[in-house]
mmCIF file of C-alpha atoms in Angstrom:
data_model
loop_
_atom_site.group_PDB
_atom_site.id
_atom_site.type_symbol
_atom_site.label_atom_id
_atom_site.label_comp_id
_atom_site.label_asym_id
_atom_site.label_seq_id
_atom_site.Cartn_x
_atom_site.Cartn_y
_atom_site.Cartn_z
ATOM 1 C CA UNK M 6 30.817 27.917 -19.540
ATOM 2 C CA UNK M 7 29.148 25.737 -21.789
ATOM 3 C CA UNK M 8 27.566 22.099 -21.609
ATOM 4 C CA UNK M 9 28.468 19.383 -24.561
ATOM 5 C CA UNK M 10 26.423 16.605 -24.547
ATOM 6 C CA UNK M 11 27.002 13.626 -26.309
ATOM 7 C CA UNK M 12 24.683 11.071 -28.361
ATOM 8 C CA UNK M 13 23.284 9.224 -24.949
ATOM 9 C CA UNK M 14 22.449 12.297 -23.151
ATOM 10 C CA UNK M 15 21.510 14.683 -25.717
ATOM 11 C CA UNK M 16 17.849 15.077 -23.753
ATOM 12 C CA UNK M 17 19.010 15.786 -20.904
ATOM 13 C CA UNK M 18 21.927 18.091 -21.734
ATOM 14 C CA UNK M 19 19.540 20.589 -23.782
ATOM 15 C CA UNK M 20 17.707 20.415 -20.082
ATOM 16 C CA UNK M 21 20.543 20.846 -18.124
ATOM 17 C CA UNK M 22 21.610 23.820 -20.538
ATOM 18 C CA UNK M 23 18.165 25.406 -20.459
ATOM 19 C CA UNK M 24 17.947 25.156 -16.518
ATOM 20 C CA UNK M 25 21.225 27.041 -16.289
ATOM 21 C CA UNK M 26 20.538 29.275 -19.328
ATOM 22 C CA UNK M 27 24.201 28.025 -21.130
ATOM 23 C CA UNK M 28 24.629 27.194 -24.339
ATOM 24 C CA UNK M 29 24.209 24.023 -25.509
ATOM 25 C CA UNK M 30 26.601 22.189 -27.665
ATOM 26 C CA UNK M 31 25.900 18.957 -29.658
ATOM 27 C CA UNK M 32 29.031 17.514 -31.343
ATOM 28 C CA UNK M 33 29.371 16.114 -34.271
ATOM 29 C CA UNK M 34 29.465 12.476 -33.562
ATOM 30 C CA UNK M 35 29.812 9.763 -36.754
ATOM 31 C CA UNK M 36 30.414 5.550 -36.941
ATOM 32 C CA UNK M 37 33.132 4.731 -39.651
ATOM 33 C CA UNK M 38 31.735 1.452 -41.417
ATOM 34 C CA UNK M 39 34.628 -0.311 -39.448
ATOM 35 C CA UNK M 40 32.591 0.080 -36.154
ATOM 36 C CA UNK M 41 35.148 2.796 -35.202
ATOM 37 C CA UNK M 42 34.067 6.178 -33.791
ATOM 38 C CA UNK M 43 35.008 10.270 -35.260
ATOM 39 C CA UNK M 44 33.488 12.873 -32.947
ATOM 40 C CA UNK M 45 34.614 17.008 -33.750
ATOM 41 C CA UNK M 46 32.940 19.707 -31.350
ATOM 42 C CA UNK M 47 32.890 22.761 -34.344
ATOM 43 C CA UNK M 48 31.622 25.173 -31.636
ATOM 44 C CA UNK M 49 33.962 27.936 -30.139
ATOM 45 C CA UNK M 50 34.332 26.968 -25.979
ATOM 46 C CA UNK M 51 35.174 28.470 -22.947
ATOM 47 C CA UNK M 52 38.055 27.665 -20.336
ATOM 48 C CA UNK M 53 35.718 25.720 -18.261
ATOM 49 C CA UNK M 54 32.960 23.035 -19.958
ATOM 50 C CA UNK M 55 30.023 20.731 -18.639
ATOM 51 C CA UNK M 56 30.018 17.343 -20.349
ATOM 52 C CA UNK M 57 27.329 14.585 -20.277
ATOM 53 C CA UNK M 58 27.709 11.856 -21.171
ATOM 54 C CA UNK M 59 26.209 8.197 -20.015
ATOM 55 C CA UNK M 60 28.356 5.021 -20.172
ATOM 56 C CA UNK M 61 25.853 2.886 -21.704
ATOM 57 C CA UNK M 62 25.688 1.193 -23.726
ATOM 58 C CA UNK M 63 29.930 0.702 -24.213
ATOM 59 C CA UNK M 64 30.350 2.681 -27.513
ATOM 60 C CA UNK M 65 29.039 5.186 -25.032
ATOM 61 C CA UNK M 66 31.952 4.933 -23.352
ATOM 62 C CA UNK M 67 34.267 5.406 -26.219
ATOM 63 C CA UNK M 68 32.683 8.773 -27.074
ATOM 64 C CA UNK M 69 33.042 9.768 -24.173
ATOM 65 C CA UNK M 70 37.054 9.210 -23.839
ATOM 66 C CA UNK M 71 36.998 11.275 -27.246
ATOM 67 C CA UNK M 72 35.081 14.176 -26.299
ATOM 68 C CA UNK M 73 37.129 14.796 -23.221
ATOM 69 C CA UNK M 74 40.509 14.298 -25.566
ATOM 70 C CA UNK M 75 39.025 16.929 -28.082
ATOM 71 C CA UNK M 76 37.969 19.632 -24.951
ATOM 72 C CA UNK M 77 41.820 19.244 -23.768
ATOM 73 C CA UNK M 78 43.121 19.752 -27.596
ATOM 74 C CA UNK M 79 40.556 22.713 -27.653
ATOM 75 C CA UNK M 80 42.776 24.030 -24.556
ATOM 76 C CA UNK M 81 39.386 23.610 -22.330
ATOM 77 C CA UNK M 82 41.294 23.994 -18.864
ATOM 78 C CA UNK M 83 38.516 22.814 -16.321
ATOM 79 C CA UNK M 84 35.595 19.966 -17.589
ATOM 80 C CA UNK M 85 33.352 19.288 -15.348
ATOM 81 C CA UNK M 86 32.527 15.456 -16.339
ATOM 82 C CA UNK M 87 29.053 14.808 -15.266
ATOM 83 C CA UNK M 88 28.254 10.363 -15.994
ATOM 84 C CA UNK M 89 24.431 10.552 -15.149
ATOM 85 C CA UNK M 90 24.309 6.968 -15.368
ATOM 86 C CA UNK M 91 27.568 5.216 -14.298
ATOM 87 C CA UNK M 92 28.172 1.553 -16.571
ATOM 88 C CA UNK M 93 30.189 -1.070 -14.624
ATOM 89 C CA UNK M 94 29.683 -0.197 -11.426
ATOM 90 C CA UNK M 95 27.893 -3.230 -10.338
ATOM 91 C CA UNK M 96 31.871 -4.857 -10.302
ATOM 92 C CA UNK M 97 32.333 -2.395 -7.410
ATOM 93 C CA UNK M 98 34.953 -5.977 -5.627
ATOM 94 C CA UNK M 99 36.549 -8.906 -6.441
ATOM 95 C CA UNK M 100 33.689 -12.117 -5.778
ATOM 96 C CA UNK M 101 35.971 -14.422 -8.040
ATOM 97 C CA UNK M 102 40.490 -14.544 -8.047
ATOM 98 C CA UNK M 103 41.091 -13.649 -11.263
ATOM 99 C CA UNK M 104 38.720 -10.666 -11.756
ATOM 100 C CA UNK M 105 38.593 -6.762 -12.939
ATOM 101 C CA UNK M 106 37.506 -4.384 -11.202
ATOM 102 C CA UNK M 107 35.372 -3.043 -13.542
ATOM 103 C CA UNK M 108 33.688 0.281 -11.733
ATOM 104 C CA UNK M 109 37.595 1.336 -10.449
ATOM 105 C CA UNK M 110 38.887 0.985 -14.194
ATOM 106 C CA UNK M 111 36.308 3.713 -15.493
ATOM 107 C CA UNK M 112 36.766 5.711 -12.495
ATOM 108 C CA UNK M 113 40.663 5.981 -13.381
ATOM 109 C CA UNK M 114 39.486 6.371 -17.264
ATOM 110 C CA UNK M 115 37.208 9.055 -16.960
ATOM 111 C CA UNK M 116 39.494 10.719 -14.118
ATOM 112 C CA UNK M 117 42.284 11.187 -16.672
ATOM 113 C CA UNK M 118 40.729 14.150 -18.629
ATOM 114 C CA UNK M 119 38.173 15.531 -16.158
ATOM 115 C CA UNK M 120 38.594 17.595 -13.417
ATOM 116 C CA UNK M 121 35.612 17.355 -11.488
ATOM 117 C CA UNK M 122 33.134 14.353 -11.725
ATOM 118 C CA UNK M 123 29.758 14.322 -10.751
ATOM 119 C CA UNK M 124 27.229 10.723 -10.658
ATOM 120 C CA UNK M 125 24.197 10.240 -10.545
ATOM 121 C CA UNK M 126 22.683 7.716 -7.842
ATOM 122 C CA UNK M 127 25.735 5.171 -8.593
ATOM 123 C CA UNK M 128 24.765 1.554 -7.572
ATOM 124 C CA UNK M 129 28.137 1.914 -4.826
ATOM 125 C CA UNK M 130 29.422 4.668 -3.713
ATOM 126 C CA UNK M 131 32.875 3.261 -3.504
ATOM 127 C CA UNK M 132 33.116 4.025 -7.325
ATOM 128 C CA UNK M 133 33.723 7.563 -5.810
ATOM 129 C CA UNK M 134 36.758 6.217 -3.715
ATOM 130 C CA UNK M 135 38.722 5.254 -7.194
ATOM 131 C CA UNK M 136 38.810 9.262 -8.429
ATOM 132 C CA UNK M 137 41.652 10.890 -7.923
ATOM 133 C CA UNK M 138 39.708 14.345 -8.681
ATOM 134 C CA UNK M 139 36.805 15.775 -6.823
ATOM 135 C CA UNK M 140 33.241 13.643 -7.024
ATOM 136 C CA UNK M 141 29.789 14.659 -5.882
ATOM 137 C CA UNK M 142 27.007 12.303 -5.832
ATOM 138 C CA UNK M 143 23.272 13.398 -6.838
ATOM 139 C CA UNK M 144 20.552 11.565 -6.114
ATOM 140 C CA UNK M 145 17.023 11.579 -7.917
ATOM 141 C CA UNK M 146 14.744 11.316 -4.752
ATOM 142 C CA UNK M 147 12.936 14.428 -5.927
ATOM 143 C CA UNK M 148 12.028 13.963 -8.886
ATOM 144 C CA UNK M 149 10.892 10.673 -8.358
ATOM 145 C CA UNK M 150 8.866 11.591 -5.395
ATOM 146 C CA UNK M 151 7.079 14.372 -7.154
ATOM 147 C CA UNK M 152 6.102 11.257 -9.688
ATOM 148 C CA UNK M 153 4.848 9.139 -7.413
ATOM 149 C CA UNK M 154 2.961 11.581 -5.942
ATOM 150 C CA UNK M 155 1.274 12.508 -9.217
ATOM 151 C CA UNK M 156 0.104 8.960 -9.206
ATOM 152 C CA UNK M 157 -1.395 8.821 -5.794
ATOM 153 C CA UNK M 158 1.159 6.981 -3.677
ATOM 154 C CA UNK M 159 0.601 6.448 -0.161
ATOM 155 C CA UNK M 160 3.448 3.392 0.816
ATOM 156 C CA UNK M 161 7.084 3.603 -0.581
ATOM 157 C CA UNK M 162 8.485 -0.238 -0.460
ATOM 158 C CA UNK M 163 11.967 -1.041 -1.796
ATOM 159 C CA UNK M 164 12.277 -4.526 -2.857
ATOM 160 C CA UNK M 165 14.882 -5.240 -0.990
ATOM 161 C CA UNK M 166 17.168 -4.590 2.599
ATOM 162 C CA UNK M 167 19.972 -3.034 0.243
ATOM 163 C CA UNK M 168 17.526 0.127 -1.225
ATOM 164 C CA UNK M 169 15.753 0.748 2.567
ATOM 165 C CA UNK M 170 17.866 4.111 2.745
ATOM 166 C CA UNK M 171 16.640 4.738 -1.453
ATOM 167 C CA UNK M 172 12.550 4.388 -0.327
ATOM 168 C CA UNK M 173 13.380 5.971 3.135
ATOM 169 C CA UNK M 174 14.749 9.388 1.292
ATOM 170 C CA UNK M 175 11.863 9.264 -0.827
ATOM 171 C CA UNK M 176 9.157 8.770 1.119
ATOM 172 C CA UNK M 177 10.198 11.201 3.149
ATOM 173 C CA UNK M 178 10.193 13.677 0.223
ATOM 174 C CA UNK M 179 6.311 12.999 -0.302
ATOM 175 C CA UNK M 180 5.637 12.395 3.906
ATOM 176 C CA UNK M 181 4.364 8.858 3.387
ATOM 177 C CA UNK M 182 4.707 5.513 4.754
ATOM 178 C CA UNK M 183 7.994 3.460 3.591
ATOM 179 C CA UNK M 184 9.431 -0.083 4.077
ATOM 180 C CA UNK M 185 11.145 -2.781 2.284
ATOM 181 C CA UNK M 186 10.457 -6.465 1.252
ATOM 182 C CA UNK M 187 11.208 -9.395 3.062
ATOM 183 C CA UNK M 188 11.602 -12.869 2.155
ATOM 184 C CA UNK M 189 10.318 -15.669 5.077
ATOM 185 C CA UNK M 190 10.731 -19.464 4.343
ATOM 186 C CA UNK M 191 7.917 -21.368 5.903
ATOM 187 C CA UNK M 192 9.016 -24.412 4.909
ATOM 188 C CA UNK M 193 11.194 -26.484 2.266
ATOM 189 C CA UNK M 194 9.433 -25.159 -0.805
ATOM 190 C CA UNK M 195 7.557 -21.956 0.825
ATOM 191 C CA UNK M 196 8.688 -18.944 0.615
ATOM 192 C CA UNK M 197 6.385 -15.658 1.242
ATOM 193 C CA UNK M 198 7.999 -11.749 0.285
ATOM 194 C CA UNK M 199 6.059 -9.092 2.305
ATOM 195 C CA UNK M 200 6.770 -5.815 4.050
ATOM 196 C CA UNK M 201 9.127 -5.789 7.047
ATOM 197 C CA UNK M 202 7.014 -3.703 9.187
ATOM 198 C CA UNK M 203 4.131 -2.419 7.377
ATOM 199 C CA UNK M 204 0.464 -3.605 5.737
ATOM 200 C CA UNK M 205 0.226 -3.265 2.525
ATOM 201 C CA UNK M 206 -3.805 -4.101 2.284
ATOM 202 C CA UNK M 207 -5.858 -0.738 0.580
ATOM 203 C CA UNK M 208 -2.874 0.900 -0.435
ATOM 204 C CA UNK M 209 -1.384 2.986 -3.155
ATOM 205 C CA UNK M 210 2.041 1.648 -3.523
ATOM 206 C CA UNK M 211 5.440 3.449 -5.280
ATOM 207 C CA UNK M 212 8.438 0.356 -5.558
ATOM 208 C CA UNK M 213 11.304 2.420 -5.997
ATOM 209 C CA UNK M 214 14.599 0.970 -7.143
ATOM 210 C CA UNK M 215 18.203 1.934 -8.472
ATOM 211 C CA UNK M 216 18.183 0.113 -11.736
ATOM 212 C CA UNK M 217 15.019 -1.637 -13.798
ATOM 213 C CA UNK M 218 17.307 -4.387 -15.677
ATOM 214 C CA UNK M 219 14.914 -7.145 -16.956
ATOM 215 C CA UNK M 220 12.180 -5.854 -14.312
ATOM 216 C CA UNK M 221 12.283 -9.906 -12.285
ATOM 217 C CA UNK M 222 12.430 -8.017 -9.289
ATOM 218 C CA UNK M 223 9.597 -5.724 -10.418
ATOM 219 C CA UNK M 224 7.390 -8.179 -11.178
ATOM 220 C CA UNK M 225 8.070 -10.700 -8.163
ATOM 221 C CA UNK M 226 7.474 -7.838 -5.946
ATOM 222 C CA UNK M 227 3.836 -6.315 -7.735
ATOM 223 C CA UNK M 228 2.919 -10.399 -7.681
ATOM 224 C CA UNK M 229 3.341 -10.105 -3.539
ATOM 225 C CA UNK M 230 2.038 -6.685 -2.760
ATOM 226 C CA UNK M 231 -1.083 -8.161 -4.615
ATOM 227 C CA UNK M 232 -1.583 -10.932 -3.307
ATOM 228 C CA UNK M 233 -1.725 -8.961 0.355
ATOM 229 C CA UNK M 234 -3.999 -6.440 -1.024
ATOM 230 C CA UNK M 235 -2.310 -3.459 -2.286
ATOM 231 C CA UNK M 236 -5.098 -1.236 -4.711
ATOM 232 C CA UNK M 237 -2.570 -0.249 -7.091
ATOM 233 C CA UNK M 238 0.781 -0.320 -7.870
ATOM 234 C CA UNK M 239 4.017 2.187 -9.493
ATOM 235 C CA UNK M 240 7.347 1.237 -10.421
ATOM 236 C CA UNK M 241 9.841 4.169 -10.743
ATOM 237 C CA UNK M 242 13.740 3.758 -10.879
ATOM 238 C CA UNK M 243 16.688 5.976 -11.728
ATOM 239 C CA UNK M 244 18.443 4.240 -14.110
ATOM 240 C CA UNK M 245 15.839 1.949 -16.865
ATOM 241 C CA UNK M 246 17.708 -0.507 -18.656
ATOM 242 C CA UNK M 247 14.722 -2.720 -19.895
ATOM 243 C CA UNK M 248 16.504 -4.943 -21.467
ATOM 244 C CA UNK M 249 15.002 -8.719 -22.023
ATOM 245 C CA UNK M 250 11.689 -9.543 -20.545
ATOM 246 C CA UNK M 251 11.389 -6.372 -19.088
ATOM 247 C CA UNK M 252 8.370 -5.213 -21.043
ATOM 248 C CA UNK M 253 6.613 -8.058 -19.940
ATOM 249 C CA UNK M 254 7.663 -8.241 -16.376
ATOM 250 C CA UNK M 255 6.564 -4.740 -16.255
ATOM 251 C CA UNK M 256 3.114 -5.323 -17.242
ATOM 252 C CA UNK M 257 2.699 -6.659 -13.403
ATOM 253 C CA UNK M 258 2.833 -3.045 -12.489
ATOM 254 C CA UNK M 259 -0.138 0.084 -12.825
ATOM 255 C CA UNK M 260 2.177 1.893 -14.600
ATOM 256 C CA UNK M 261 6.459 2.447 -14.196
ATOM 257 C CA UNK M 262 8.699 5.022 -14.966
ATOM 258 C CA UNK M 263 12.179 6.086 -15.561
ATOM 259 C CA UNK M 264 14.672 8.961 -15.497
ATOM 260 C CA UNK M 265 16.628 10.602 -18.169
ATOM 261 C CA UNK M 266 19.658 8.863 -17.016
ATOM 262 C CA UNK M 267 19.263 6.662 -19.730
ATOM 263 C CA UNK M 268 17.044 8.218 -22.681
ATOM 264 C CA UNK M 269 14.198 6.059 -23.684
ATOM 265 C CA UNK M 270 10.920 6.550 -24.357
ATOM 266 C CA UNK M 271 10.130 5.220 -20.863
ATOM 267 C CA UNK M 272 12.035 8.484 -19.278
ATOM 268 C CA UNK M 273 8.985 10.373 -18.046
ATOM 269 C CA UNK M 274 11.573 12.033 -15.296
ATOM 270 C CA UNK M 275 14.040 14.323 -15.691
ATOM 271 C CA UNK M 276 16.945 14.874 -13.463
ATOM 272 C CA UNK M 277 18.136 18.230 -15.080
ATOM 273 C CA UNK M 278 17.050 20.439 -12.244
ATOM 274 C CA UNK M 279 19.046 18.254 -10.136
ATOM 275 C CA UNK M 280 22.165 18.544 -12.023
ATOM 276 C CA UNK M 281 21.838 22.071 -12.900
ATOM 277 C CA UNK M 282 21.212 22.919 -9.316
ATOM 278 C CA UNK M 283 24.274 21.272 -8.269
ATOM 279 C CA UNK M 284 26.307 22.954 -10.863
ATOM 280 C CA UNK M 285 24.778 26.510 -9.377
ATOM 281 C CA UNK M 286 26.506 25.046 -6.075
ATOM 282 C CA UNK M 287 29.770 24.355 -7.421
ATOM 283 C CA UNK M 288 29.974 27.729 -9.428
ATOM 284 C CA UNK M 289 29.253 29.923 -6.482
ATOM 285 C CA UNK M 290 31.851 27.639 -4.532
ATOM 286 C CA UNK M 291 34.370 28.793 -7.220
#
């Protein structure tokens, strides 16, 4: 097997190939003056290929589809498509009449030229139901826990109840306490946000989320935790978009990190070992 990575995941692809001891293939990708993409794979390939490409921003989605088609044209019989960050996953149901279910659209198109799909910390596991091929859902729990350990974190917090399981998994990996922030309305104008069950006073707290976009949620959580006496505050996510006022908002914490599912200067954590381990298990099952 060889590892092919699109331009959104070159660094991660190289790390995964190194972990597995596989050859790494970097496709030729260029953009025409009208904005259209051109891809070409010059290397000889095996019957089975591991293709890694994050589908963010939009142009990386088209690149993934073109790479899949190129692999089929080259005679690759089995394509394992790894999408470290699955763009459009947050629209996984109809909220208002007339909407598209964008996560379903993405799943169907990715599955057209894949034989196996692997996602990482999907916003909702509902995405997997729309694939007509075998799927695997991976989590960045272990590498995130290792980063938080290096910061001396002794309490893990989810910014909301929806992320409680994620906080629990990370905390269990670290053997520390965990909780989520709960909003309590005291009056028509006064609201407090604090951990549901635990006391943050004197703690070094790690806020764990799946996605950091503008950082507004992290900033509000950090403010409340500081008011309650948290000693130091760190924020970490699997998928770091960091758009808008994100950098201003992230100043509210002592340090922050994202994984390399979306590659940027903030990708201080790699998920390469998680993907490599999954591929190793998949290969042993064949």
